[in-house]
């Protein structure tokens, strides 16, 4: 294989992984949006709510960690890597959402109340760290 063919193949792989990653980020955002009362994008954009922004941002960071770990673990096998990235990313999104809902029920940190508070709350900080921790755990499990 020539150098240009290697570059073209690598660029194609990057584009494919980026597309899967972006799709997972969008899915992740809308799943978190579904689990959060109100439209998350409006709460963030119009309401400028720091709690909703922190929760959504940490969820996106966690999905990014899972996608990166899936790519890392693919070992250069593009088809298997893309499939693994999609599956592991979706599993990570589900686990994050379930964890957020469980925290809401068991710990008593209400996401509904957090996204209505105009100032950053300790509960939002805890849930955001939980999002990232679940992302790290899932990412390491993938590797």
Short mmCIF file of C-alpha atoms in Angstrom, two decimals:
data_model
loop_
_atom_site.label_atom_id
_atom_site.label_comp_id
_atom_site.label_asym_id
_atom_site.label_seq_id
_atom_site.Cartn_x
_atom_site.Cartn_y
_atom_site.Cartn_z
CA UNK A 1 0.00 0.00 0.00
CA UNK A 2 1.36 3.43 -0.91
CA UNK A 3 1.72 6.32 1.49
CA UNK A 4 -1.24 8.13 -0.09
CA UNK A 5 -3.40 5.03 0.20
CA UNK A 6 -2.44 4.71 3.86
CA UNK A 7 -3.33 8.37 4.44
CA UNK A 8 -6.66 8.01 2.63
CA UNK A 9 -7.51 4.86 4.59
CA UNK A 10 -6.60 6.53 7.89
CA UNK A 11 -8.58 9.67 7.05
CA UNK A 12 -11.59 7.53 6.18
CA UNK A 13 -11.32 5.68 9.49
CA UNK A 14 -11.10 8.97 11.38
CA UNK A 15 -14.18 10.28 9.58
CA UNK A 16 -16.11 7.07 10.30
CA UNK A 17 -15.22 7.07 14.00
CA UNK A 18 -15.99 10.79 14.24
CA UNK A 19 -19.41 10.21 12.66
CA UNK A 20 -20.22 7.41 15.12
CA UNK A 21 -18.95 9.58 17.99
CA UNK A 22 -21.06 12.56 16.96
CA UNK A 23 -24.14 10.38 16.57
CA UNK A 24 -23.56 8.93 20.05
CA UNK A 25 -23.11 12.41 21.49
CA UNK A 26 -26.41 13.51 19.95
CA UNK A 27 -28.18 10.36 21.18
CA UNK A 28 -26.64 10.85 24.62
CA UNK A 29 -27.83 14.44 24.77
CA UNK A 30 -31.39 13.53 23.81
CA UNK A 31 -31.54 10.62 26.25
CA UNK A 32 -30.42 12.94 29.06
CA UNK A 33 -32.94 15.47 27.73
CA UNK A 34 -35.66 12.81 27.91
CA UNK A 35 -34.73 12.00 31.53
CA UNK A 36 -34.68 15.69 32.50
CA UNK A 37 -37.89 17.66 32.85
CA UNK A 38 -38.40 20.31 30.19
CA UNK A 39 -36.38 20.76 27.02
CA UNK A 40 -32.76 20.61 28.07
CA UNK A 41 -31.51 22.74 25.18
CA UNK A 42 -33.96 25.52 26.08
CA UNK A 43 -33.16 25.28 29.79
CA UNK A 44 -29.49 25.72 28.91
CA UNK A 45 -29.78 28.21 26.05
CA UNK A 46 -32.64 30.43 27.21
CA UNK A 47 -32.65 29.78 30.95
CA UNK A 48 -28.85 29.71 31.14
CA UNK A 49 -29.22 27.15 33.94
CA UNK A 50 -25.79 26.15 35.31
CA UNK A 51 -27.10 22.89 36.82
CA UNK A 52 -28.56 21.64 33.54
CA UNK A 53 -25.42 22.75 31.71
CA UNK A 54 -23.15 20.89 34.13
CA UNK A 55 -25.24 17.71 33.96
CA UNK A 56 -25.41 17.74 30.16
CA UNK A 57 -21.73 18.63 29.81
CA UNK A 58 -20.59 15.85 32.11
CA UNK A 59 -22.79 13.35 30.28
CA UNK A 60 -21.19 14.42 26.99
CA UNK A 61 -17.71 14.06 28.49
CA UNK A 62 -18.57 10.55 29.67
CA UNK A 63 -19.83 9.53 26.23
CA UNK A 64 -16.62 10.95 24.75
CA UNK A 65 -14.55 8.81 27.14
CA UNK A 66 -16.48 5.68 26.15
CA UNK A 67 -16.11 6.44 22.44
CA UNK A 68 -12.37 7.07 22.83
CA UNK A 69 -11.88 3.81 24.75
CA UNK A 70 -13.85 1.89 22.13
CA UNK A 71 -11.68 3.30 19.37
CA UNK A 72 -8.53 2.53 21.37
CA UNK A 73 -9.59 -1.06 21.95
CA UNK A 74 -10.51 -1.70 18.31
CA UNK A 75 -6.93 -2.62 17.47
CA UNK A 76 -7.10 -1.15 13.98
CA UNK A 77 -10.01 -3.34 12.85
CA UNK A 78 -12.34 -0.70 11.45
CA UNK A 79 -15.63 -2.60 11.09
CA UNK A 80 -15.35 -4.25 14.50
CA UNK A 81 -14.18 -1.00 16.04
CA UNK A 82 -17.12 0.98 14.67
CA UNK A 83 -19.60 -1.67 15.81
CA UNK A 84 -18.00 -1.86 19.24
CA UNK A 85 -17.96 1.90 19.56
CA UNK A 86 -21.66 2.12 18.71
CA UNK A 87 -22.69 -0.69 21.07
CA UNK A 88 -20.47 0.34 23.98
CA UNK A 89 -21.46 3.97 23.53
CA UNK A 90 -25.16 3.11 23.69
CA UNK A 91 -24.60 0.92 26.76
CA UNK A 92 -22.75 3.80 28.42
CA UNK A 93 -25.60 6.18 27.67
CA UNK A 94 -28.13 3.79 29.16
CA UNK A 95 -25.99 3.18 32.26
CA UNK A 96 -25.53 6.93 32.80
CA UNK A 97 -29.24 7.59 32.49
CA UNK A 98 -30.18 4.76 34.85
CA UNK A 99 -27.59 5.99 37.36
CA UNK A 100 -28.99 9.52 37.18
CA UNK A 101 -32.52 8.24 37.76
CA UNK A 102 -31.32 5.97 40.61
CA UNK A 103 -29.58 8.89 42.29
CA UNK A 104 -32.82 10.80 41.96
CA UNK A 105 -34.70 8.01 43.79
CA UNK A 106 -32.17 6.64 46.29
CA UNK A 107 -30.02 9.59 47.26
CA UNK A 108 -32.80 12.11 47.03
CA UNK A 109 -31.05 14.43 44.59
CA UNK A 110 -33.88 15.49 42.34
CA UNK A 111 -32.83 16.31 38.80
CA UNK A 112 -36.22 17.98 38.35
CA UNK A 113 -35.47 20.37 41.21
CA UNK A 114 -31.85 20.94 40.14
CA UNK A 115 -32.75 22.14 36.66
CA UNK A 116 -35.18 24.64 38.15
CA UNK A 117 -32.59 26.20 40.45
CA UNK A 118 -30.99 29.33 38.98
CA UNK A 119 -27.70 28.91 40.91
CA UNK A 120 -25.24 26.02 40.77
CA UNK A 121 -26.16 23.41 43.38
CA UNK A 122 -24.01 20.81 45.18
CA UNK A 123 -26.29 18.04 43.86
CA UNK A 124 -25.50 19.00 40.28
CA UNK A 125 -21.81 18.78 41.07
CA UNK A 126 -22.25 15.31 42.57
CA UNK A 127 -24.33 14.05 39.64
CA UNK A 128 -21.87 15.47 37.12
CA UNK A 129 -18.96 13.68 38.81
CA UNK A 130 -21.09 10.53 38.81
CA UNK A 131 -21.62 10.90 35.04
CA UNK A 132 -17.90 11.19 34.41
CA UNK A 133 -17.08 8.33 36.83
CA UNK A 134 -19.55 6.05 35.04
CA UNK A 135 -17.99 7.09 31.75
CA UNK A 136 -14.52 6.21 33.06
CA UNK A 137 -15.72 2.88 34.46
CA UNK A 138 -17.42 1.99 31.18
CA UNK A 139 -14.40 3.13 29.17
CA UNK A 140 -12.01 0.99 31.23
CA UNK A 141 -14.40 -1.98 30.93
CA UNK A 142 -14.24 -1.58 27.14
CA UNK A 143 -10.45 -1.63 27.15
#
